[in-house]
Amino acid sequence: MAKKPPSPAQPPLCPCESGAAYSACCGRFIADFEGTPAPDAEHLMRSRYSAFVREERAYLLATWHASTRPSQLDFEPQCRWLGLQVKAFELLDDSHAEVEFVARYKLQGRAVRLHERSRFVQEQGRWFYLDGDQF
């Protein structure tokens, strides 16, 4: 019986759980955040989740609105992100939107569930994370 040829390597899937390859999903925004902004608040939220997973500090700070952006951003050592579920996306008007999501991660062996309704604002064609309310 002939041996089956190995299947070509699949590109890594995006951490945001869209089912798409990272490079075709959040990776394109993170790699070129000055030239390729996320088209809407949901894409920005998903790409920010992926940036947290990959510890992409520059992207996270660049997509955080200046009025609420921290002066520095540190990552929790040994944090392991487990998944993202977008529960709702609402465009409030041309420049304001909200995204409700649940992000799961493990920190020092403890499971954590972050459930937030985030607010986003669009300025000069770019969406920015403003703030959010945790449930």
Coordinates of N, CA and C in Angstrom, one line a residue:
M1 N 0.9 -1.2 0.0 CA 0.0 0.0 0.0 C 0.9 1.2 0.0
A2 N 0.6 2.2 -0.9 CA 1.4 3.4 -1.0 C 1.2 4.3 0.2
K3 N 2.3 4.9 0.7 CA 2.3 5.8 1.8 C 1.7 7.1 1.4
K4 N 0.8 7.6 2.2 CA 0.1 8.9 2.0 C 1.1 10.1 2.1
P5 N 1.2 11.0 1.2 CA 2.1 12.1 1.3 C 1.7 13.0 2.5
P6 N 2.7 13.6 3.2 CA 2.3 14.4 4.3 C 1.6 15.7 3.8
S7 N 0.6 16.1 4.6 CA -0.2 17.3 4.3 C 0.7 18.5 4.5
P8 N 0.5 19.5 3.7 CA 1.3 20.8 3.9 C 1.0 21.4 5.2
A9 N 2.0 22.0 5.8 CA 1.8 22.6 7.1 C 0.7 23.7 7.1
Q10 N -0.1 23.6 8.0 CA -1.2 24.7 8.1 C -0.6 25.9 8.8
P11 N -0.9 27.1 8.3 CA -0.5 28.3 9.1 C -1.1 28.3 10.4
P12 N -0.5 28.9 11.4 CA -1.1 28.9 12.8 C -2.4 29.7 12.8
L13 N -3.4 29.2 13.5 CA -4.7 29.8 13.6 C -4.6 31.0 14.6
C14 N -5.4 32.0 14.3 CA -5.4 33.2 15.1 C -5.9 32.9 16.5
P15 N -5.2 33.5 17.5 CA -5.7 33.3 18.9 C -7.1 33.8 19.2
C16 N -7.6 34.7 18.4 CA -9.0 35.3 18.6 C -10.1 34.3 18.3
E17 N -9.7 33.1 17.9 CA -10.6 32.0 17.6 C -11.6 32.3 16.5
S18 N -11.2 33.1 15.5 CA -12.0 33.4 14.3 C -12.1 32.1 13.4
G19 N -11.1 31.3 13.5 CA -10.9 30.1 12.7 C -10.0 30.4 11.5
A20 N -9.6 31.7 11.3 CA -8.7 32.1 10.2 C -7.3 32.0 10.7
A21 N -6.4 32.0 9.7 CA -4.9 32.0 10.0 C -4.6 33.3 10.6
Y22 N -3.6 33.3 11.5 CA -3.2 34.5 12.2 C -2.8 35.6 11.2
S23 N -2.1 35.3 10.2 CA -1.6 36.3 9.3 C -2.7 36.9 8.5
A24 N -3.8 36.2 8.3 CA -4.9 36.7 7.5 C -6.0 37.4 8.4
C25 N -5.8 37.3 9.7 CA -6.8 37.8 10.7 C -6.1 38.9 11.5
C26 N -5.9 38.7 12.7 CA -5.4 39.8 13.6 C -3.9 40.1 13.3
G27 N -3.2 39.2 12.8 CA -1.7 39.4 12.5 C -1.5 40.6 11.5
R28 N -2.4 40.8 10.5 CA -2.2 41.9 9.6 C -2.4 43.2 10.2
F29 N -3.2 43.3 11.2 CA -3.4 44.6 12.0 C -2.2 44.9 12.9
I30 N -1.8 43.8 13.6 CA -0.7 43.9 14.6 C 0.6 44.2 13.9
A31 N 0.9 43.5 12.8 CA 2.2 43.7 12.1 C 2.3 45.1 11.4
D32 N 1.2 45.7 11.0 CA 1.2 47.0 10.3 C 0.1 47.9 10.9
F33 N 0.2 48.1 12.2 CA -0.9 48.9 12.8 C -0.9 50.3 12.4
E34 N 0.1 50.9 11.8 CA 0.1 52.3 11.3 C -0.5 52.3 9.9
G35 N -0.4 51.2 9.2 CA -0.8 51.3 7.8 C -2.1 50.5 7.6
T36 N -2.4 49.5 8.4 CA -3.6 48.7 8.3 C -4.4 48.7 9.6
P37 N -5.2 49.7 9.8 CA -6.0 49.8 11.0 C -7.2 48.8 11.0
A38 N -7.6 48.3 12.1 CA -8.8 47.4 12.2 C -10.0 48.2 11.6
P39 N -10.8 47.5 10.8 CA -11.9 48.2 10.2 C -13.1 48.5 11.1
D40 N -13.2 47.9 12.2 CA -14.3 48.2 13.2 C -13.9 47.8 14.6
A41 N -14.7 48.1 15.5 CA -14.4 47.9 16.9 C -14.3 46.4 17.3
E42 N -15.1 45.5 16.6 CA -15.0 44.1 16.9 C -13.6 43.6 16.5
H43 N -13.2 43.9 15.3 CA -11.9 43.5 14.8 C -10.8 44.0 15.7
L44 N -10.9 45.3 16.1 CA -9.9 45.8 17.0 C -9.9 45.1 18.3
M45 N -11.0 44.8 18.9 CA -11.1 44.0 20.2 C -10.4 42.6 20.0
R46 N -10.8 41.9 18.9 CA -10.2 40.6 18.6 C -8.6 40.8 18.5
S47 N -8.2 41.8 17.8 CA -6.7 41.9 17.6 C -6.0 42.3 18.9
R48 N -6.7 43.0 19.7 CA -6.1 43.4 21.0 C -6.0 42.1 21.9
Y49 N -7.0 41.2 21.8 CA -6.9 40.0 22.5 C -5.7 39.2 22.0
S50 N -5.6 39.1 20.7 CA -4.4 38.4 20.1 C -3.1 39.0 20.5
A51 N -3.1 40.4 20.6 CA -1.9 41.1 21.0 C -1.5 40.8 22.5
F52 N -2.6 40.6 23.4 CA -2.3 40.2 24.7 C -1.7 38.8 24.8
V53 N -2.3 37.9 24.0 CA -1.7 36.5 23.9 C -0.3 36.5 23.5
R54 N 0.1 37.3 22.5 CA 1.4 37.4 21.9 C 2.3 38.4 22.6
E55 N 1.8 39.1 23.6 CA 2.5 40.2 24.3 C 3.1 41.2 23.4
E56 N 2.2 41.8 22.5 CA 2.5 42.8 21.6 C 2.2 44.2 22.2
R57 N 3.1 44.6 23.1 CA 2.9 45.8 23.8 C 2.7 47.1 22.9
A58 N 3.5 47.2 21.9 CA 3.4 48.4 21.0 C 2.0 48.5 20.4
Y59 N 1.5 47.4 20.0 CA 0.2 47.4 19.4 C -0.9 47.8 20.4
L60 N -0.8 47.2 21.5 CA -1.8 47.5 22.6 C -1.8 49.0 23.0
L61 N -0.7 49.5 23.2 CA -0.6 50.9 23.5 C -1.0 51.8 22.4
A62 N -0.7 51.5 21.1 CA -1.1 52.3 20.0 C -2.6 52.3 19.7
T63 N -3.3 51.2 20.2 CA -4.7 51.1 19.9 C -5.5 51.5 21.2
W64 N -4.9 52.0 22.2 CA -5.6 52.4 23.4 C -5.7 53.9 23.3
H65 N -6.9 54.4 23.5 CA -7.2 55.9 23.4 C -6.3 56.7 24.3
A66 N -5.7 57.8 23.9 CA -4.8 58.6 24.6 C -5.4 59.0 26.0
S67 N -6.7 59.2 26.0 CA -7.3 59.7 27.3 C -7.3 58.7 28.4
T68 N -7.2 57.4 28.1 CA -7.2 56.4 29.1 C -6.0 55.4 29.1
R69 N -5.1 55.6 28.1 CA -4.0 54.8 28.0 C -3.0 54.9 29.2
P70 N -2.6 53.7 29.7 CA -1.6 53.7 30.8 C -0.2 54.2 30.2
S71 N 0.6 54.7 31.1 CA 1.9 55.1 30.7 C 2.8 53.9 30.3
Q72 N 2.5 52.8 30.9 CA 3.3 51.6 30.6 C 2.3 50.4 30.7
L73 N 2.7 49.3 30.1 CA 1.9 48.1 30.1 C 2.8 46.9 30.4
D74 N 2.5 46.2 31.5 CA 3.3 45.0 31.8 C 2.4 43.8 31.7
F75 N 3.0 42.7 31.4 CA 2.3 41.4 31.2 C 2.6 40.6 32.4
E76 N 1.6 39.8 32.8 CA 1.7 38.9 33.9 C 2.6 37.7 33.5
P77 N 3.7 37.5 34.2 CA 4.5 36.3 33.9 C 3.7 35.0 34.1
Q78 N 3.9 34.1 33.2 CA 3.2 32.8 33.3 C 1.7 32.8 33.1
C79 N 1.2 33.9 32.5 CA -0.2 34.0 32.1 C -0.4 33.1 30.8
R80 N -1.4 32.3 30.8 CA -1.7 31.5 29.6 C -3.1 31.7 29.2
W81 N -3.3 32.3 28.0 CA -4.6 32.7 27.5 C -5.2 31.4 26.9
L82 N -6.5 31.2 27.2 CA -7.2 30.0 26.9 C -8.3 30.2 25.8
G83 N -8.8 31.4 25.6 CA -9.8 31.5 24.6 C -10.6 32.8 24.7
L84 N -11.3 33.1 23.6 CA -12.1 34.3 23.5 C -13.4 34.0 23.0
Q85 N -14.5 34.6 23.5 CA -15.8 34.5 23.0 C -16.4 35.9 22.9
V86 N -16.7 36.3 21.7 CA -17.4 37.6 21.5 C -18.9 37.4 21.7
K87 N -19.5 38.1 22.6 CA -20.9 37.9 22.9 C -21.8 38.8 22.2
A88 N -21.3 40.1 22.0 CA -22.1 41.1 21.3 C -21.2 42.2 20.8
F89 N -21.7 42.8 19.7 CA -21.0 43.9 19.0 C -22.1 44.9 18.6
E90 N -22.0 46.1 19.1 CA -23.0 47.1 18.8 C -22.4 48.4 18.4
L91 N -22.7 48.8 17.2 CA -22.3 50.1 16.6 C -23.3 51.2 17.1
L92 N -22.8 52.1 18.0 CA -23.7 53.1 18.6 C -24.0 54.2 17.7
D93 N -23.0 54.7 17.0 CA -23.1 55.7 15.9 C -21.8 55.6 15.1
D94 N -21.5 56.6 14.2 CA -20.4 56.5 13.3 C -19.1 56.4 14.0
S95 N -19.0 56.8 15.2 CA -17.6 56.8 15.9 C -17.6 56.2 17.3
H96 N -18.7 55.5 17.7 CA -18.7 54.8 19.0 C -19.3 53.4 18.8
A97 N -18.7 52.5 19.5 CA -19.1 51.1 19.5 C -18.8 50.4 20.8
E98 N -19.5 49.3 21.1 CA -19.3 48.5 22.2 C -19.2 47.1 21.8
V99 N -18.3 46.3 22.5 CA -18.1 44.9 22.3 C -18.1 44.2 23.6
E100 N -19.0 43.2 23.8 CA -19.0 42.4 25.0 C -18.3 41.1 24.7
F101 N -17.4 40.7 25.6 CA -16.6 39.5 25.3 C -16.3 38.8 26.6
V102 N -15.9 37.5 26.5 CA -15.4 36.8 27.6 C -14.0 36.2 27.2
A103 N -13.0 36.6 27.9 CA -11.7 36.1 27.7 C -11.3 35.2 28.9
R104 N -10.8 34.0 28.6 CA -10.4 33.1 29.6 C -8.8 32.9 29.6
Y105 N -8.3 32.9 30.8 CA -6.8 32.6 31.0 C -6.5 32.0 32.3
K106 N -5.3 31.4 32.4 CA -4.9 30.8 33.6 C -3.7 31.6 34.1
L107 N -3.7 31.9 35.4 CA -2.6 32.7 36.0 C -2.2 31.9 37.3
Q108 N -1.0 31.5 37.3 CA -0.4 30.7 38.4 C -1.4 29.6 38.8
G109 N -1.8 28.9 37.8 CA -2.6 27.7 38.0 C -4.1 28.0 38.2
R110 N -4.5 29.2 38.4 CA -5.9 29.6 38.7 C -6.6 30.0 37.4
A111 N -7.8 29.5 37.1 CA -8.5 29.9 36.0 C -9.2 31.2 36.2
V112 N -9.1 32.1 35.2 CA -9.7 33.4 35.4 C -10.6 33.7 34.1
R113 N -11.8 34.3 34.4 CA -12.7 34.6 33.3 C -13.0 36.1 33.3
L114 N -12.5 36.8 32.3 CA -12.7 38.2 32.2 C -13.9 38.5 31.3
H115 N -15.0 39.0 31.8 CA -16.2 39.3 31.1 C -16.4 40.8 31.1
E116 N -16.3 41.4 29.9 CA -16.2 42.9 29.9 C -17.1 43.4 28.7
R117 N -17.7 44.5 28.9 CA -18.3 45.3 27.8 C -17.4 46.5 27.6
S118 N -16.7 46.5 26.5 CA -15.7 47.5 26.2 C -16.3 48.6 25.3
R119 N -15.8 49.8 25.5 CA -16.2 50.9 24.7 C -15.0 51.3 23.8
F120 N -15.4 51.7 22.5 CA -14.4 52.0 21.5 C -14.9 53.3 20.9
V121 N -13.9 54.1 20.4 CA -14.1 55.3 19.7 C -13.3 55.4 18.4
Q122 N -13.9 55.9 17.4 CA -13.1 56.1 16.1 C -12.8 57.5 16.0
E123 N -11.5 57.7 15.7 CA -11.0 59.1 15.4 C -10.1 59.0 14.2
Q124 N -10.3 59.9 13.2 CA -9.5 60.0 12.0 C -9.4 58.6 11.3
G125 N -10.5 57.9 11.3 CA -10.5 56.6 10.6 C -9.9 55.4 11.3
R126 N -9.5 55.6 12.6 CA -9.0 54.5 13.4 C -9.8 54.3 14.6
W127 N -10.0 53.0 15.0 CA -10.7 52.7 16.2 C -9.7 52.5 17.3
F128 N -10.2 53.0 18.5 CA -9.3 52.9 19.7 C -10.2 52.3 20.9
Y129 N -9.5 51.5 21.7 CA -10.1 51.0 22.9 C -10.2 52.2 23.9
L130 N -11.3 52.5 24.5 CA -11.5 53.6 25.4 C -11.5 53.1 26.9
D131 N -12.4 52.2 27.2 CA -12.5 51.6 28.6 C -13.6 50.6 28.5
G132 N -13.9 50.0 29.7 CA -14.9 49.0 29.7 C -15.4 48.7 31.1
D133 N -16.6 48.0 31.2 CA -17.2 47.6 32.4 C -17.1 46.1 32.5
Q134 N -16.5 45.7 33.7 CA -16.4 44.2 33.9 C -17.7 43.7 34.6
F135 N -18.1 42.5 34.2 CA -19.3 41.9 34.8 C -18.8 41.0 35.9

